Structure formats: C-alpha cells, structure tokens
PDB file of C-alpha atoms in Angstrom:
ATOM      1  CA  GLY A   1      14.562   3.008 -19.865  1.00 66.00           C
ATOM      2  CA  ALA A   2      14.805   3.115 -16.107  1.00 82.00           C
ATOM      3  CA  VAL A   3      17.807   1.268 -14.728  1.00 90.00           C
ATOM      4  CA  VAL A   4      18.005  -0.460 -11.375  1.00 95.00           C
ATOM      5  CA  SER A   5      21.257  -1.860 -10.046  1.00 96.00           C
ATOM      6  CA  GLN A   6      21.988  -4.271  -7.224  1.00 97.00           C
ATOM      7  CA  HIS A   7      25.179  -4.860  -5.321  1.00 97.00           C
ATOM      8  CA  PRO A   8      26.683  -7.323  -4.830  1.00 97.00           C
ATOM      9  CA  SER A   9      25.597  -9.614  -7.632  1.00 96.00           C
ATOM     10  CA  ARG A  10      26.815 -12.653  -5.762  1.00 96.00           C
ATOM     11  CA  VAL A  11      27.782 -13.215  -2.135  1.00 97.00           C
ATOM     12  CA  ILE A  12      28.873 -16.206  -0.107  1.00 97.00           C
ATOM     13  CA  CYS A  13      28.871 -15.949   3.653  1.00 95.00           C
ATOM     14  CA  LYS A  14      29.192 -18.114   6.725  1.00 96.00           C
ATOM     15  CA  SER A  15      26.199 -19.108   8.783  1.00 96.00           C
ATOM     16  CA  GLY A  16      25.491 -16.579  11.532  1.00 96.00           C
ATOM     17  CA  THR A  17      26.855 -13.548   9.716  1.00 96.00           C
ATOM     18  CA  SER A  18      24.864 -10.645   8.272  1.00 97.00           C
ATOM     19  CA  VAL A  19      24.773  -9.632   4.642  1.00 97.00           C
ATOM     20  CA  LYS A  20      23.692  -6.306   3.172  1.00 97.00           C
ATOM     21  CA  ILE A  21      22.312  -5.997  -0.358  1.00 98.00           C
ATOM     22  CA  GLU A  22      21.931  -2.598  -2.031  1.00 97.00           C
ATOM     23  CA  CYS A  23      19.338  -1.628  -4.595  1.00 96.00           C
ATOM     24  CA  ARG A  24      19.730   1.617  -6.508  1.00 95.00           C
ATOM     25  CA  SER A  25      17.611   3.392  -9.100  1.00 92.00           C
ATOM     26  CA  LEU A  26      20.230   4.947 -11.352  1.00 93.00           C
ATOM     27  CA  ASP A  27      18.356   7.412 -13.510  1.00 87.00           C
ATOM     28  CA  PHE A  28      15.111   8.065 -11.670  1.00 86.00           C
ATOM     29  CA  GLN A  29      13.764   8.593  -8.204  1.00 87.00           C
ATOM     30  CA  ALA A  30      11.783   5.752  -6.716  1.00 86.00           C
ATOM     31  CA  THR A  31       9.452   6.443  -3.846  1.00 80.00           C
ATOM     32  CA  THR A  32       8.653   2.762  -3.645  1.00 89.00           C
ATOM     33  CA  MET A  33      10.963  -0.201  -3.952  1.00 93.00           C
ATOM     34  CA  PHE A  34      10.121  -3.856  -3.543  1.00 94.00           C
ATOM     35  CA  TRP A  35      12.170  -6.824  -2.399  1.00 96.00           C
ATOM     36  CA  TYR A  36      11.547 -10.286  -3.789  1.00 96.00           C
ATOM     37  CA  ARG A  37      12.973 -13.698  -3.208  1.00 96.00           C
ATOM     38  CA  GLN A  38      13.127 -16.410  -5.840  1.00 94.00           C
ATOM     39  CA  PHE A  39      13.949 -20.097  -5.449  1.00 88.00           C
ATOM     40  CA  PRO A  40      15.137 -22.134  -8.451  1.00 84.00           C
ATOM     41  CA  LYS A  41      12.419 -22.569 -11.069  1.00 80.00           C
ATOM     42  CA  LYS A  42       9.947 -20.857  -8.803  1.00 85.00           C
ATOM     43  CA  SER A  43       8.063 -17.615  -8.902  1.00 88.00           C
ATOM     44  CA  LEU A  44       9.183 -14.330  -7.408  1.00 93.00           C
ATOM     45  CA  MET A  45       7.770 -13.997  -3.916  1.00 93.00           C
ATOM     46  CA  LEU A  46       7.279 -10.494  -2.580  1.00 93.00           C
ATOM     47  CA  MET A  47       8.989 -10.046   0.771  1.00 95.00           C
ATOM     48  CA  ALA A  48       8.379  -6.402   1.543  1.00 94.00           C
ATOM     49  CA  THR A  49       7.481  -2.998   0.188  1.00 92.00           C
ATOM     50  CA  SER A  50       9.944  -0.238   0.965  1.00 90.00           C
ATOM     51  CA  ASN A  51       8.870   3.385   0.999  1.00 86.00           C
ATOM     52  CA  GLU A  52      11.374   6.201   1.235  1.00 82.00           C
ATOM     53  CA  GLY A  53      11.504   7.687   4.697  1.00 81.00           C
ATOM     54  CA  SER A  54       9.160   5.219   6.346  1.00 83.00           C
ATOM     55  CA  LYS A  55       9.169   1.704   7.700  1.00 87.00           C
ATOM     56  CA  ALA A  56       8.920  -1.156   5.264  1.00 91.00           C
ATOM     57  CA  THR A  57       5.742  -3.177   4.970  1.00 92.00           C
ATOM     58  CA  TYR A  58       6.413  -6.896   5.204  1.00 95.00           C
ATOM     59  CA  GLU A  59       4.387  -9.681   3.640  1.00 93.00           C
ATOM     60  CA  GLN A  60       2.869 -12.324   5.824  1.00 92.00           C
ATOM     61  CA  GLY A  61       5.408 -14.891   6.956  1.00 93.00           C
ATOM     62  CA  VAL A  62       8.449 -12.668   6.393  1.00 95.00           C
ATOM     63  CA  GLU A  63      10.406 -11.937   9.568  1.00 94.00           C
ATOM     64  CA  LYS A  64      11.097  -8.230   9.757  1.00 92.00           C
ATOM     65  CA  ASP A  65      13.841  -8.680  12.337  1.00 94.00           C
ATOM     66  CA  LYS A  66      15.631 -11.097  10.066  1.00 96.00           C
ATOM     67  CA  PHE A  67      15.264  -9.140   6.863  1.00 97.00           C
ATOM     68  CA  LEU A  68      15.988  -5.524   7.721  1.00 95.00           C
ATOM     69  CA  ILE A  69      15.042  -2.994   5.079  1.00 94.00           C
ATOM     70  CA  ASN A  70      16.159   0.605   4.959  1.00 90.00           C
ATOM     71  CA  HIS A  71      15.049   3.107   2.326  1.00 88.00           C
ATOM     72  CA  ALA A  72      17.025   6.176   3.273  1.00 82.00           C
ATOM     73  CA  SER A  73      16.842   8.038  -0.026  1.00 88.00           C
ATOM     74  CA  LEU A  74      14.799   8.125  -3.213  1.00 88.00           C
ATOM     75  CA  THR A  75      17.447   6.141  -5.044  1.00 92.00           C
ATOM     76  CA  LEU A  76      18.633   3.596  -2.494  1.00 93.00           C
ATOM     77  CA  SER A  77      17.083   0.766  -0.528  1.00 94.00           C
ATOM     78  CA  THR A  78      19.039  -1.863   1.378  1.00 95.00           C
ATOM     79  CA  LEU A  79      18.129  -5.354   2.534  1.00 97.00           C
ATOM     80  CA  THR A  80      20.159  -6.844   5.372  1.00 97.00           C
ATOM     81  CA  VAL A  81      19.859 -10.547   6.026  1.00 97.00           C
ATOM     82  CA  THR A  82      20.762 -10.903   9.683  1.00 96.00           C
ATOM     83  CA  SER A  83      22.232 -14.032  11.261  1.00 96.00           C
ATOM     84  CA  ALA A  84      22.041 -15.808   7.945  1.00 96.00           C
ATOM     85  CA  HIS A  85      21.365 -19.537   7.770  1.00 95.00           C
ATOM     86  CA  PRO A  86      21.715 -21.953   4.844  1.00 95.00           C
ATOM     87  CA  GLU A  87      17.942 -21.838   4.286  1.00 95.00           C
ATOM     88  CA  ASP A  88      18.302 -18.114   3.535  1.00 96.00           C
ATOM     89  CA  SER A  89      20.296 -19.007   0.448  1.00 96.00           C
ATOM     90  CA  SER A  90      18.293 -17.699  -2.488  1.00 96.00           C
ATOM     91  CA  PHE A  91      18.125 -15.191  -5.319  1.00 96.00           C
ATOM     92  CA  TYR A  92      17.102 -11.772  -4.001  1.00 97.00           C
ATOM     93  CA  ILE A  93      15.704  -9.263  -6.471  1.00 97.00           C
ATOM     94  CA  CYS A  94      14.649  -5.673  -5.936  1.00 97.00           C
ATOM     95  CA  SER A  95      12.426  -3.517  -8.077  1.00 94.00           C
ATOM     96  CA  ALA A  96      11.671   0.174  -8.183  1.00 92.00           C
ATOM     97  CA  ARG A  97       8.375   1.697  -9.171  1.00 86.00           C
ATOM     98  CA  VAL A  98       8.326   4.529 -11.630  1.00 77.00           C
ATOM     99  CA  GLY A  99       5.818   7.157 -10.570  1.00 70.00           C
ATOM    100  CA  GLY A 100       2.573   7.599 -12.453  1.00 67.00           C
ATOM    101  CA  VAL A 101      -0.702   5.793 -12.946  1.00 62.00           C
ATOM    102  CA  THR A 102       0.613   2.494 -14.253  1.00 61.00           C
ATOM    103  CA  ASN A 103       2.470   0.015 -12.129  1.00 61.00           C
ATOM    104  CA  GLU A 104       5.588  -0.236 -14.202  1.00 76.00           C
ATOM    105  CA  GLN A 105       8.286  -1.740 -12.051  1.00 84.00           C
ATOM    106  CA  PHE A 106      11.876  -2.046 -13.146  1.00 90.00           C
ATOM    107  CA  PHE A 107      13.882  -4.856 -11.668  1.00 94.00           C
ATOM    108  CA  GLY A 108      17.460  -5.110 -10.602  1.00 96.00           C
ATOM    109  CA  PRO A 109      19.694  -7.918 -11.872  1.00 96.00           C
ATOM    110  CA  GLY A 110      19.402  -9.841  -8.618  1.00 96.00           C
ATOM    111  CA  THR A 111      21.797 -10.981  -5.893  1.00 97.00           C
ATOM    112  CA  ARG A 112      22.653 -14.629  -5.421  1.00 96.00           C
ATOM    113  CA  LEU A 113      23.160 -15.322  -1.709  1.00 97.00           C
ATOM    114  CA  THR A 114      24.786 -18.557  -0.598  1.00 96.00           C
ATOM    115  CA  VAL A 115      25.061 -19.236   3.116  1.00 96.00           C
ATOM    116  CA  LEU A 116      27.510 -21.969   4.059  1.00 95.00           C
TER     117      LEU A 116
ATOM    118  CA  SER B   1      -6.282 -15.774  -2.379  1.00 72.00           C
ATOM    119  CA  GLN B   2      -5.383 -15.076  -5.960  1.00 76.00           C
ATOM    120  CA  LYS B   3      -3.600 -17.879  -7.794  1.00 83.00           C
ATOM    121  CA  ILE B   4      -1.802 -17.571 -11.083  1.00 89.00           C
ATOM    122  CA  GLU B   5      -1.147 -20.522 -13.333  1.00 91.00           C
ATOM    123  CA  GLN B   6       1.370 -20.617 -16.101  1.00 93.00           C
ATOM    124  CA  ASN B   7       2.252 -23.755 -17.961  1.00 83.00           C
ATOM    125  CA  SER B   8       5.167 -25.247 -16.082  1.00 75.00           C
ATOM    126  CA  GLU B   9       6.084 -27.388 -19.069  1.00 83.00           C
ATOM    127  CA  ALA B  10       8.662 -25.778 -21.308  1.00 90.00           C
ATOM    128  CA  LEU B  11       7.438 -24.638 -24.719  1.00 94.00           C
ATOM    129  CA  ASN B  12       9.700 -25.832 -27.506  1.00 96.00           C
ATOM    130  CA  ILE B  13       9.123 -24.354 -30.963  1.00 96.00           C
ATOM    131  CA  GLN B  14      10.857 -23.908 -34.281  1.00 97.00           C
ATOM    132  CA  GLU B  15      12.363 -20.579 -35.232  1.00 97.00           C
ATOM    133  CA  GLY B  16       9.960 -18.446 -37.245  1.00 97.00           C
ATOM    134  CA  LYS B  17       6.840 -19.888 -35.630  1.00 97.00           C
ATOM    135  CA  THR B  18       4.546 -18.039 -33.251  1.00 97.00           C
ATOM    136  CA  ALA B  19       4.944 -18.825 -29.565  1.00 96.00           C
ATOM    137  CA  THR B  20       1.819 -18.594 -27.423  1.00 96.00           C
ATOM    138  CA  LEU B  21       2.065 -18.601 -23.661  1.00 97.00           C
ATOM    139  CA  THR B  22      -0.869 -18.777 -21.273  1.00 96.00           C
ATOM    140  CA  CYS B  23      -1.548 -17.114 -17.938  1.00 95.00           C
ATOM    141  CA  ASN B  24      -4.684 -18.082 -16.019  1.00 94.00           C
ATOM    142  CA  TYR B  25      -5.819 -16.630 -12.733  1.00 91.00           C
ATOM    143  CA  THR B  26      -8.499 -17.344 -10.178  1.00 87.00           C
ATOM    144  CA  ASN B  27     -10.770 -14.966  -8.325  1.00 78.00           C
ATOM    145  CA  TYR B  28     -11.348 -11.438  -9.470  1.00 74.00           C
ATOM    146  CA  SER B  29      -9.666  -9.702 -12.365  1.00 76.00           C
ATOM    147  CA  PRO B  30      -6.626  -7.510 -11.788  1.00 80.00           C
ATOM    148  CA  ALA B  31      -6.429  -3.851 -12.660  1.00 79.00           C
ATOM    149  CA  TYR B  32      -3.288  -4.531 -14.659  1.00 86.00           C
ATOM    150  CA  LEU B  33      -1.647  -7.613 -16.043  1.00 90.00           C
ATOM    151  CA  GLN B  34       1.999  -7.529 -17.029  1.00 92.00           C
ATOM    152  CA  TRP B  35       4.427  -9.784 -18.831  1.00 95.00           C
ATOM    153  CA  TYR B  36       8.123 -10.019 -18.066  1.00 95.00           C
ATOM    154  CA  ARG B  37      11.053 -11.858 -19.541  1.00 97.00           C
ATOM    155  CA  GLN B  38      13.624 -13.453 -17.239  1.00 95.00           C
ATOM    156  CA  ASP B  39      16.923 -14.930 -18.312  1.00 95.00           C
ATOM    157  CA  PRO B  40      18.825 -17.370 -16.043  1.00 91.00           C
ATOM    158  CA  GLY B  41      20.450 -15.626 -13.095  1.00 90.00           C
ATOM    159  CA  ARG B  42      18.950 -12.261 -14.031  1.00 93.00           C
ATOM    160  CA  GLY B  43      16.107 -10.070 -12.842  1.00 93.00           C
ATOM    161  CA  PRO B  44      12.860  -9.832 -14.833  1.00 94.00           C
ATOM    162  CA  VAL B  45      12.632  -7.367 -17.699  1.00 93.00           C
ATOM    163  CA  PHE B  46       9.330  -5.598 -18.316  1.00 91.00           C
ATOM    164  CA  LEU B  47       7.725  -6.316 -21.693  1.00 94.00           C
ATOM    165  CA  LEU B  48       4.078  -5.323 -21.829  1.00 93.00           C
ATOM    166  CA  LEU B  49       1.268  -4.129 -19.610  1.00 91.00           C
ATOM    167  CA  ILE B  50      -2.446  -4.475 -20.336  1.00 92.00           C
ATOM    168  CA  ARG B  51      -5.299  -2.935 -18.394  1.00 89.00           C
ATOM    169  CA  GLU B  52      -8.483  -4.746 -17.428  1.00 86.00           C
ATOM    170  CA  ASN B  53     -10.514  -2.677 -19.904  1.00 89.00           C
ATOM    171  CA  GLU B  54      -8.184  -3.492 -22.792  1.00 92.00           C
ATOM    172  CA  LYS B  55      -8.499  -6.631 -24.855  1.00 91.00           C
ATOM    173  CA  GLU B  56      -5.241  -6.515 -26.781  1.00 96.00           C
ATOM    174  CA  LYS B  57      -1.890  -4.773 -26.735  1.00 96.00           C
ATOM    175  CA  ARG B  58       0.939  -4.984 -29.248  1.00 96.00           C
ATOM    176  CA  LYS B  59       4.581  -4.064 -29.277  1.00 95.00           C
ATOM    177  CA  GLU B  60       6.709  -5.035 -32.247  1.00 96.00           C
ATOM    178  CA  ARG B  61       6.594  -8.866 -32.414  1.00 97.00           C
ATOM    179  CA  LEU B  62       4.773  -9.153 -29.109  1.00 98.00           C
ATOM    180  CA  LYS B  63       1.040  -9.300 -28.536  1.00 98.00           C
ATOM    181  CA  VAL B  64      -0.885  -9.680 -25.297  1.00 98.00           C
ATOM    182  CA  THR B  65      -4.586 -10.410 -24.951  1.00 96.00           C
ATOM    183  CA  PHE B  66      -6.662 -10.160 -21.814  1.00 94.00           C
ATOM    184  CA  ASP B  67      -9.982 -11.980 -21.411  1.00 92.00           C
ATOM    185  CA  THR B  68     -11.587 -11.193 -18.057  1.00 89.00           C
ATOM    186  CA  THR B  69     -14.426 -13.642 -18.764  1.00 90.00           C
ATOM    187  CA  LEU B  70     -12.042 -16.548 -19.185  1.00 92.00           C
ATOM    188  CA  LYS B  71      -9.685 -15.055 -16.569  1.00 91.00           C
ATOM    189  CA  GLN B  72      -6.853 -15.538 -18.975  1.00 94.00           C
ATOM    190  CA  SER B  73      -4.090 -13.676 -20.742  1.00 95.00           C
ATOM    191  CA  LEU B  74      -2.266 -14.938 -23.799  1.00 96.00           C
ATOM    192  CA  PHE B  75       1.207 -13.763 -24.744  1.00 97.00           C
ATOM    193  CA  HIS B  76       2.297 -14.186 -28.346  1.00 97.00           C
ATOM    194  CA  ILE B  77       5.713 -13.824 -29.935  1.00 98.00           C
ATOM    195  CA  THR B  78       5.517 -13.855 -33.707  1.00 97.00           C
ATOM    196  CA  ALA B  79       8.404 -14.788 -36.007  1.00 97.00           C
ATOM    197  CA  SER B  80      10.191 -16.256 -33.004  1.00 97.00           C
ATOM    198  CA  GLN B  81      13.979 -16.255 -32.832  1.00 97.00           C
ATOM    199  CA  PRO B  82      16.448 -18.306 -30.775  1.00 97.00           C
ATOM    200  CA  ALA B  83      17.208 -15.081 -28.864  1.00 97.00           C
ATOM    201  CA  ASP B  84      13.614 -15.151 -27.590  1.00 98.00           C
ATOM    202  CA  SER B  85      14.488 -18.255 -25.556  1.00 98.00           C
ATOM    203  CA  ALA B  86      13.896 -17.334 -21.897  1.00 97.00           C
ATOM    204  CA  THR B  87      11.376 -17.700 -19.096  1.00 96.00           C
ATOM    205  CA  TYR B  88       8.292 -15.510 -19.408  1.00 97.00           C
ATOM    206  CA  LEU B  89       6.447 -14.419 -16.291  1.00 96.00           C
ATOM    207  CA  CYS B  90       3.006 -12.938 -15.975  1.00 95.00           C
ATOM    208  CA  ALA B  91       2.237 -10.697 -13.035  1.00 93.00           C
ATOM    209  CA  LEU B  92      -0.988  -9.262 -11.709  1.00 91.00           C
ATOM    210  CA  ARG B  93      -1.591  -6.042  -9.870  1.00 84.00           C
ATOM    211  CA  MET B  94      -4.766  -6.562  -7.941  1.00 71.00           C
ATOM    212  CA  ASP B  95      -5.683  -3.333  -6.263  1.00 68.00           C
ATOM    213  CA  SER B  96      -4.685   0.166  -5.358  1.00 67.00           C
ATOM    214  CA  SER B  97      -1.405  -1.022  -3.914  1.00 70.00           C
ATOM    215  CA  TYR B  98       1.441  -1.430  -6.325  1.00 78.00           C
ATOM    216  CA  LYS B  99       2.218  -4.983  -5.345  1.00 84.00           C
ATOM    217  CA  LEU B 100       2.597  -7.596  -8.052  1.00 88.00           C
ATOM    218  CA  ILE B 101       1.724 -11.268  -7.824  1.00 89.00           C
ATOM    219  CA  PHE B 102       3.832 -13.375 -10.157  1.00 93.00           C
ATOM    220  CA  GLY B 103       3.182 -16.648 -11.876  1.00 93.00           C
ATOM    221  CA  SER B 104       5.925 -19.247 -11.830  1.00 91.00           C
ATOM    222  CA  GLY B 105       6.750 -18.609 -15.473  1.00 94.00           C
ATOM    223  CA  THR B 106       6.923 -20.639 -18.652  1.00 95.00           C
ATOM    224  CA  ARG B 107      10.242 -21.469 -20.231  1.00 96.00           C
ATOM    225  CA  LEU B 108      10.363 -20.916 -23.984  1.00 97.00           C
ATOM    226  CA  LEU B 109      12.970 -22.599 -26.171  1.00 97.00           C
ATOM    227  CA  VAL B 110      13.186 -21.542 -29.808  1.00 97.00           C
ATOM    228  CA  ARG B 111      15.141 -23.991 -31.952  1.00 96.00           C
ATOM    229  CA  PRO B 112      17.184 -22.634 -34.880  1.00 94.00           C
TER     230      PRO B 112
END
C-alpha cells in the first residue's frame, strides 16, 4: 500500500521558536496533501489542503501566517509552525491523496509537538 | 454544517464476538464514507470505503453498511481479536473536494 512518512515523529521546542514538520509520500506521487491537527481523544481537524505548486487552502479559523505550508514537489509537503506557543502543542498528522476517482487518503504516523 | 456522531463510550467486548460501531451524520449524505483505525500516538489507517449508492461492503472480517435514509453507517468486526483493540474513526467526503470530515472515534477494547 501507499506509504506516507512524517519527520520528526516528536519535537519539543521553546515558546517563540519555529518548527518544521515534513510529510513525504514514499512510493507514490501525491498532487494533494492534507494537514490535520488532533487533540487528545478528539477528532482530526483539517487545517489546510496543500496542492503541489500552488498556495495551500486553509480551513476557517486556521491562521495561514502561523501555519506555513509548502508543497514544493509531488512527494513532499512541509508545515512550519511559526512563533510557537504552548497552545500549539498537539498531534499533527498529514495525509496524501492517491489519484483516481475514490478519495483514498493515506496518513502519516503523526508528529507530536510540545511547546514549552 | 455537517456533524458526525460516533459513540464516545468505549466498546468493551469478549474475544470472538462481533463488534458493531455506529456512525451517524446530520444533513445530506456524503458521496463516500470511510472507516479508519487509529492506534495511540499513530496516524489513522484506512480500512474500508463505501459509496452512497452502496449498501454494504466487506473485507475479510470487516463489514460496513451505509443507510442514507437513517443517515447511518455501521462497522462490524466479526470474530474479534484482542489485536483489534483500537480507536475506529468514520470520515465523510461531502462533495467534489477531497476533504474529509472525521468523527471523534469510538474506542474498541477486545478482552481475551
């Protein structure tokens, strides 16, 4: 099956610093990748849709200047949390859509961000 | 806006029994409804997809039904095993975009 990786799996940073999370599709090309955020025992909340070569589309309430998304190639999308604050601490998960009619998305293993 | 309800109470069953999980939604029916498994600290893993014009889909010990009249999907795991213990999420794709709306998931615990 399609494999999606994320790096790092876990990161701890100081308040005010920026953190970059990478999402890679390892064995397929993904024109569309998605970024989600998940709080403990809560649902995945879509943050933004990332299309290769174009600007990301952000969901309502998500600050685009705080959560910078770059999708420079068909296999890599990055999420940068800028000027991180403790309330940004969360589990960030990316997914990549396999082309075709169905909406089969394959998810990465997630990145646990802790902001001190 | 679309709301998805999954039973927030954990489902605790004996090994070998059939687990049945429920996903209810409001408003109009999605084009696709999908079920995922999520283990603690991990990303969701795709299990099954069912289209709005399909009533049932099977894959090995898994079965999904989709009732657009009741606005409900049921997810069954037959001959359950302790290894099936996880959180199961349902997700809806509503329109021509590829965005998914997730339920909050139901935690399943299968006792040996």
